[in-house]
Amino acid sequence: MPVSGGNPIITHKYTADPAAMVKDGTVYLYAGHDEAPAPQERYVMHEWLCFSSQDMVHWTEHPSPLNVKDFAWAKDDAWASQVIERNGKYYWYAAVEHGTIKGKAIGVAVSDSPTGPFKDARGSALITNDMTTEAKISWDDIDPTVYIDGNNQAYLFWGNTICYYAKLKPNMTELDGPIKKVEGLKNFTEAPWIHKHDGWYYLSYAYQFPEKMAYAMSRNLEGPWEYKGILNEIAGNSNTNHQAIIDFKGQSYIIYHNGGVPTAGSSYRRSVCIDYLYYNKDGTLKRVVMTSEGVKPAKQGTPAAAPKAKSTSSGN
């Protein structure tokens, strides 16, 4: 089912906590699915959704490739996730509620295709709440993001109130060393995302609550990280703020969610949006301008020009 046109980019279903991956000229968008019926004010999420596009505007929906039920050890809550490719396989890291160990946990699913279907790669959780004891909450093991550096070393970042990270073994389903804590992140709440540009690593994340978005920079994934400031403001009608940042056809994009779909839209029924991301000459990020218009169809070698006037972002 093709879907397109402005922000939010998908309006026939609620979509939250976006992650994205570029493969062979196609962008694959992965999102959680808010299913709480109006007027309930709570998160109800059982499955993840997948869409693809060749131009960032026209999106094709694929059958749901992953459900909480695919993790036999999990209870519920299809929370934030990310898919990454390695050696021709696609690994899906997802936060769920564990069935027997109190609190949130992170599982890994695997597929031979970016659109799935995916199956549990371990038969058990990769991260459980009893592995991280410094934060005295049961939901600090959420929002996984994975990045593979230039030495082919994979890193997993995740967390709430504390940002954790650990190396992954080449099989992508086991930790390779101790769990460590990222230092230097001001007001870290959740939703870490790693991307790289011109030799700099960027760690963007949800900041305070209701959530703005902020970021830090480093020359090394293990730090030190230097906090650089706010990236975008509170997204309209949404307490949470969750982002993916990608490059596609010579242009940088930021993908996030808001509560912009009017039919019972709220912080518990979120929708994915896309806007442009721009860099300053020193490598720092320009503050994101959240728009209702969204982006134009992407064409190779024709990046959109940055706004000439200095602007601050505003909710939709």
Short mmCIF file of C-alpha atoms in Angstrom, two decimals:
data_model
loop_
_atom_site.label_atom_id
_atom_site.label_comp_id
_atom_site.label_asym_id
_atom_site.label_seq_id
_atom_site.Cartn_x
_atom_site.Cartn_y
_atom_site.Cartn_z
CA MET A 1 0.00 0.00 0.00
CA PRO A 2 1.77 3.23 -1.10
CA VAL A 3 1.53 6.11 1.33
CA SER A 4 2.93 9.61 0.92
CA GLY A 5 2.52 13.36 1.36
CA GLY A 6 3.90 15.76 3.97
CA ASN A 7 4.25 15.23 7.71
CA PRO A 8 3.29 12.89 9.24
CA ILE A 9 4.31 10.65 6.35
CA ILE A 10 1.97 7.78 7.28
CA THR A 11 -1.58 8.47 8.38
CA HIS A 12 -3.54 5.21 8.08
CA LYS A 13 -1.74 3.68 11.07
CA TYR A 14 0.02 5.18 14.08
CA THR A 15 3.81 4.81 13.86
CA ALA A 16 6.31 5.52 16.64
CA ASP A 17 10.00 5.26 17.54
CA PRO A 18 11.34 5.25 13.97
CA ALA A 19 14.55 3.59 12.83
CA ALA A 20 15.80 3.52 9.26
CA MET A 21 18.36 1.73 7.10
CA VAL A 22 19.56 2.38 3.55
CA LYS A 23 20.21 -0.62 1.30
CA ASP A 24 20.66 -0.70 -2.49
CA GLY A 25 18.94 2.60 -3.20
CA THR A 26 16.02 1.91 -0.88
CA VAL A 27 15.24 3.31 2.56
CA TYR A 28 13.67 0.83 4.96
CA LEU A 29 11.70 2.45 7.76
CA TYR A 30 10.92 0.46 10.90
CA ALA A 31 8.47 1.72 13.50
CA GLY A 32 6.49 0.68 16.52
CA HIS A 33 2.70 0.57 16.24
CA ASP A 34 0.63 2.54 18.77
CA GLU A 35 -2.65 0.67 19.11
CA ALA A 36 -4.30 2.21 22.19
CA PRO A 37 -7.97 2.93 21.38
CA ALA A 38 -9.15 6.46 22.07
CA PRO A 39 -9.49 7.87 24.63
CA GLN A 40 -7.08 5.59 26.51
CA GLU A 41 -3.90 7.37 27.58
CA ARG A 42 -1.39 4.52 27.66
CA TYR A 43 1.06 2.77 25.34
CA VAL A 44 -0.37 -0.34 23.68
CA MET A 45 2.19 -1.86 21.29
CA HIS A 46 2.34 -5.48 20.12
CA GLU A 47 4.07 -5.41 16.73
CA TRP A 48 6.56 -3.52 14.59
CA LEU A 49 5.88 -2.09 11.13
CA CYS A 50 8.03 -1.83 8.02
CA PHE A 51 7.84 0.58 5.07
CA SER A 52 10.18 1.20 2.15
CA SER A 53 10.84 4.08 -0.25
CA GLN A 54 13.13 5.02 -3.11
CA ASP A 55 12.59 8.77 -2.68
CA MET A 56 11.66 9.45 1.01
CA VAL A 57 8.18 10.62 -0.05
CA HIS A 58 6.33 7.63 -1.51
CA TRP A 59 6.23 4.76 0.97
CA THR A 60 5.19 1.15 0.51
CA GLU A 61 3.93 -0.82 3.50
CA HIS A 62 5.11 -4.40 4.01
CA PRO A 63 3.44 -7.05 6.18
CA SER A 64 4.48 -6.70 9.83
CA PRO A 65 7.84 -8.52 9.95
CA LEU A 66 8.10 -8.89 13.74
CA ASN A 67 5.75 -9.26 16.71
CA VAL A 68 6.40 -9.54 20.44
CA LYS A 69 5.06 -13.11 20.19
CA ASP A 70 8.13 -13.97 18.07
CA PHE A 71 10.15 -13.68 21.30
CA ALA A 72 8.77 -16.63 23.30
CA TRP A 73 10.40 -15.30 26.48
CA ALA A 74 8.79 -11.83 26.21
CA LYS A 75 5.50 -10.69 27.72
CA ASP A 76 4.50 -7.66 25.62
CA ASP A 77 5.41 -4.07 24.68
CA ALA A 78 6.90 -3.73 21.20
CA TRP A 79 8.96 -0.68 22.06
CA ALA A 80 11.76 1.07 20.18
CA SER A 81 14.01 -0.94 17.88
CA GLN A 82 16.60 -0.81 15.10
CA VAL A 83 17.57 -3.03 12.16
CA ILE A 84 21.15 -3.27 10.88
CA GLU A 85 22.77 -5.43 8.19
CA ARG A 86 25.89 -7.53 8.62
CA ASN A 87 27.27 -10.17 6.21
CA GLY A 88 24.04 -10.42 4.26
CA LYS A 89 21.80 -10.89 7.28
CA TYR A 90 19.57 -8.35 8.97
CA TYR A 91 19.55 -8.07 12.75
CA TRP A 92 16.63 -6.46 14.58
CA TYR A 93 17.29 -5.22 18.12
CA ALA A 94 14.08 -4.55 20.01
CA ALA A 95 12.98 -3.53 23.50
CA VAL A 96 10.20 -5.58 25.12
CA GLU A 97 8.85 -6.50 28.54
CA HIS A 98 10.50 -9.70 29.77
CA GLY A 99 8.20 -12.55 30.74
CA THR A 100 10.07 -13.83 33.80
CA ILE A 101 12.74 -11.26 34.69
CA LYS A 102 11.19 -8.05 35.99
CA GLY A 103 11.57 -5.08 33.69
CA LYS A 104 12.35 -4.27 30.09
CA ALA A 105 14.78 -6.32 28.03
CA ILE A 106 16.42 -6.25 24.60
CA GLY A 107 16.03 -9.10 22.15
CA VAL A 108 17.61 -9.80 18.74
CA ALA A 109 15.79 -11.17 15.72
CA VAL A 110 17.34 -12.11 12.37
CA SER A 111 16.25 -12.40 8.74
CA ASP A 112 17.73 -12.86 5.28
CA SER A 113 15.62 -9.94 4.03
CA PRO A 114 15.18 -6.36 5.26
CA THR A 115 11.41 -6.87 5.10
CA GLY A 116 11.47 -10.15 7.01
CA PRO A 117 9.98 -12.25 8.32
CA PHE A 118 12.31 -12.11 11.33
CA LYS A 119 12.81 -14.82 13.96
CA ASP A 120 14.40 -14.78 17.40
CA ALA A 121 18.16 -15.13 16.90
CA ARG A 122 18.96 -16.31 20.44
CA GLY A 123 15.92 -17.82 22.11
CA SER A 124 16.65 -15.54 25.05
CA ALA A 125 17.16 -11.85 25.77
CA LEU A 126 20.46 -10.17 24.95
CA ILE A 127 20.03 -7.61 27.75
CA THR A 128 17.90 -8.02 30.89
CA ASN A 129 17.20 -5.58 33.68
CA ASP A 130 19.28 -7.49 36.21
CA MET A 131 22.40 -6.87 34.09
CA THR A 132 22.22 -3.09 34.73
CA THR A 133 21.75 -2.21 38.38
CA GLU A 134 22.87 1.41 38.69
CA ALA A 135 19.53 2.86 37.55
CA LYS A 136 16.88 1.94 40.11
CA ILE A 137 14.10 1.63 37.57
CA SER A 138 12.77 -1.35 35.62
CA TRP A 139 12.74 0.37 32.22
CA ASP A 140 16.38 1.46 31.79
CA ASP A 141 17.10 -1.31 29.26
CA ILE A 142 15.25 0.09 26.24
CA ASP A 143 15.86 1.89 22.94
CA PRO A 144 18.68 -0.16 21.42
CA THR A 145 20.79 1.30 18.62
CA VAL A 146 23.68 -0.48 16.89
CA TYR A 147 26.60 0.89 14.89
CA ILE A 148 29.51 -0.92 13.18
CA ASP A 149 32.71 1.15 13.14
CA GLY A 150 35.47 1.26 10.52
CA ASN A 151 37.24 -1.71 12.15
CA ASN A 152 34.09 -3.85 11.79
CA GLN A 153 33.49 -3.68 15.53
CA ALA A 154 29.78 -3.54 16.35
CA TYR A 155 28.55 -1.52 19.33
CA LEU A 156 25.19 -1.62 21.07
CA PHE A 157 23.95 1.54 22.81
CA TRP A 158 20.74 1.70 24.86
CA GLY A 159 19.20 3.07 28.03
CA ASN A 160 16.84 5.28 30.00
CA THR A 161 18.25 7.83 32.49
CA ILE A 162 21.63 6.15 31.93
CA CYS A 163 23.11 5.57 28.47
CA TYR A 164 24.82 2.18 28.32
CA TYR A 165 27.01 0.68 25.64
CA ALA A 166 28.81 -2.59 24.96
CA LYS A 167 30.68 -4.28 22.15
CA LEU A 168 29.00 -7.06 20.18
CA LYS A 169 30.68 -10.22 18.91
CA PRO A 170 30.82 -10.70 15.13
CA ASN A 171 27.76 -12.97 15.34
CA MET A 172 25.79 -9.85 16.47
CA THR A 173 23.90 -11.88 19.08
CA GLU A 174 26.31 -11.82 22.04
CA LEU A 175 28.06 -9.13 24.05
CA ASP A 176 31.84 -8.97 23.67
CA GLY A 177 32.97 -7.47 26.97
CA PRO A 178 31.50 -5.52 29.85
CA ILE A 179 28.59 -3.10 29.82
CA LYS A 180 29.86 0.48 30.17
CA LYS A 181 28.24 3.87 30.70
CA VAL A 182 28.44 6.85 28.34
CA GLU A 183 29.67 9.96 30.13
CA GLY A 184 29.15 13.58 29.13
CA LEU A 185 25.51 13.48 28.02
CA LYS A 186 23.54 16.35 29.54
CA ASN A 187 20.01 15.44 30.71
CA PHE A 188 19.97 12.06 28.95
CA THR A 189 16.52 10.51 29.05
CA GLU A 190 16.41 7.78 26.37
CA ALA A 191 16.46 7.11 22.60
CA PRO A 192 20.17 7.08 21.71
CA TRP A 193 21.01 7.01 17.99
CA ILE A 194 24.52 6.83 16.51
CA HIS A 195 25.53 8.18 13.12
CA LYS A 196 28.81 9.32 11.53
CA HIS A 197 29.67 12.27 9.27
CA ASP A 198 33.08 13.53 8.08
CA GLY A 199 35.03 11.67 10.75
CA TRP A 200 32.75 12.63 13.64
CA TYR A 201 30.46 10.30 15.56
CA TYR A 202 27.17 11.82 16.69
CA LEU A 203 25.10 10.50 19.59
CA SER A 204 21.65 12.07 19.51
CA TYR A 205 19.13 11.35 22.25
CA ALA A 206 15.91 12.37 23.99
CA TYR A 207 16.57 15.19 26.45
CA GLN A 208 14.51 15.84 29.61
CA PHE A 209 10.74 15.19 29.73
CA PRO A 210 8.63 16.12 27.84
CA GLU A 211 11.43 15.30 25.47
CA LYS A 212 13.46 17.62 23.33
CA MET A 213 16.33 16.13 21.34
CA ALA A 214 20.01 16.85 22.01
CA TYR A 215 23.33 15.52 20.75
CA ALA A 216 27.00 14.99 21.55
CA MET A 217 30.05 14.48 19.30
CA SER A 218 33.16 12.32 19.53
CA ARG A 219 36.00 11.04 17.37
CA ASN A 220 35.61 7.59 18.96
CA LEU A 221 32.54 5.51 19.75
CA GLU A 222 33.93 4.86 23.22
CA GLY A 223 34.27 8.58 23.87
CA PRO A 224 34.98 11.02 25.22
CA TRP A 225 31.67 12.57 24.14
CA GLU A 226 31.20 16.33 24.15
CA TYR A 227 27.68 17.67 24.60
CA LYS A 228 26.81 20.13 21.82
CA GLY A 229 23.25 21.27 22.49
CA ILE A 230 19.61 20.94 21.52
CA LEU A 231 18.83 19.42 18.11
CA ASN A 232 15.07 19.87 18.05
CA GLU A 233 12.31 21.05 20.35
CA ILE A 234 9.34 19.15 21.77
CA ALA A 235 7.52 17.53 18.86
CA GLY A 236 3.91 18.67 18.54
CA ASN A 237 1.39 16.79 20.71
CA SER A 238 3.98 14.25 21.88
CA ASN A 239 5.75 13.86 25.22
CA THR A 240 8.38 11.59 23.66
CA ASN A 241 10.93 12.32 20.95
CA HIS A 242 12.66 9.49 19.11
CA GLN A 243 14.89 9.90 16.06
CA ALA A 244 16.75 8.16 13.27
CA ILE A 245 19.36 10.00 11.18
CA ILE A 246 20.43 8.76 7.75
CA ASP A 247 22.10 9.93 4.54
CA PHE A 248 20.33 9.11 1.29
CA LYS A 249 21.20 10.24 -2.24
CA GLY A 250 23.54 12.96 -0.97
CA GLN A 251 21.15 14.42 1.59
CA SER A 252 20.92 14.02 5.38
CA TYR A 253 17.53 13.37 6.96
CA ILE A 254 16.13 13.21 10.46
CA ILE A 255 13.18 10.92 11.07
CA TYR A 256 11.13 11.39 14.24
CA HIS A 257 7.56 11.16 15.52
CA ASN A 258 4.92 13.57 16.73
CA GLY A 259 1.23 13.40 17.63
CA GLY A 260 0.19 15.05 14.39
CA VAL A 261 -2.51 12.70 13.10
CA PRO A 262 -5.71 14.45 14.21
CA THR A 263 -7.91 11.37 14.76
CA ALA A 264 -7.38 10.88 18.50
CA GLY A 265 -3.73 11.75 18.03
CA SER A 266 -1.81 12.21 21.25
CA SER A 267 1.44 11.31 22.94
CA TYR A 268 0.16 7.72 23.07
CA ARG A 269 -0.73 7.65 19.37
CA ARG A 270 2.29 8.90 17.50
CA SER A 271 3.19 9.35 13.82
CA VAL A 272 6.49 9.39 11.93
CA CYS A 273 7.73 12.58 10.25
CA ILE A 274 10.80 13.39 8.12
CA ASP A 275 12.73 16.64 7.74
CA TYR A 276 16.15 17.68 6.47
CA LEU A 277 19.26 17.68 8.65
CA TYR A 278 22.09 20.17 8.03
CA TYR A 279 25.66 20.57 9.32
CA ASN A 280 27.63 23.68 10.17
CA LYS A 281 31.16 24.09 8.79
CA ASP A 282 32.68 22.97 12.10
CA GLY A 283 30.70 19.72 12.02
CA THR A 284 28.08 20.73 14.55
CA LEU A 285 24.43 20.23 13.65
CA LYS A 286 22.01 22.96 12.75
CA ARG A 287 18.86 22.93 14.82
CA VAL A 288 16.14 20.94 13.10
CA VAL A 289 13.18 22.81 11.65
CA MET A 290 10.13 20.58 12.04
CA THR A 291 7.70 21.16 9.19
CA SER A 292 4.24 20.14 8.01
CA GLU A 293 5.45 20.05 4.40
CA GLY A 294 8.15 17.45 5.03
CA VAL A 295 10.73 16.72 2.33
CA LYS A 296 10.72 16.67 -1.47
CA PRO A 297 11.38 13.51 -3.49
CA ALA A 298 15.07 12.61 -3.19
CA LYS A 299 17.18 12.65 -6.34
CA GLN A 300 20.81 11.60 -6.45
CA GLY A 301 23.24 14.51 -6.25
CA THR A 302 20.67 17.21 -5.59
CA PRO A 303 20.68 17.87 -1.84
CA ALA A 304 18.19 20.39 -0.56
CA ALA A 305 19.61 23.80 0.29
CA ALA A 306 19.71 24.77 3.94
CA PRO A 307 17.47 27.66 4.96
CA LYS A 308 19.34 30.95 4.59
CA ALA A 309 17.80 32.60 7.61
CA LYS A 310 18.71 31.32 11.03
CA SER A 311 15.66 29.52 12.33
CA THR A 312 14.56 27.67 15.44
CA SER A 313 12.31 24.67 15.26
CA SER A 314 8.72 24.52 16.34
CA GLY A 315 6.24 21.72 16.85
CA ASN A 316 3.88 20.81 14.05
#
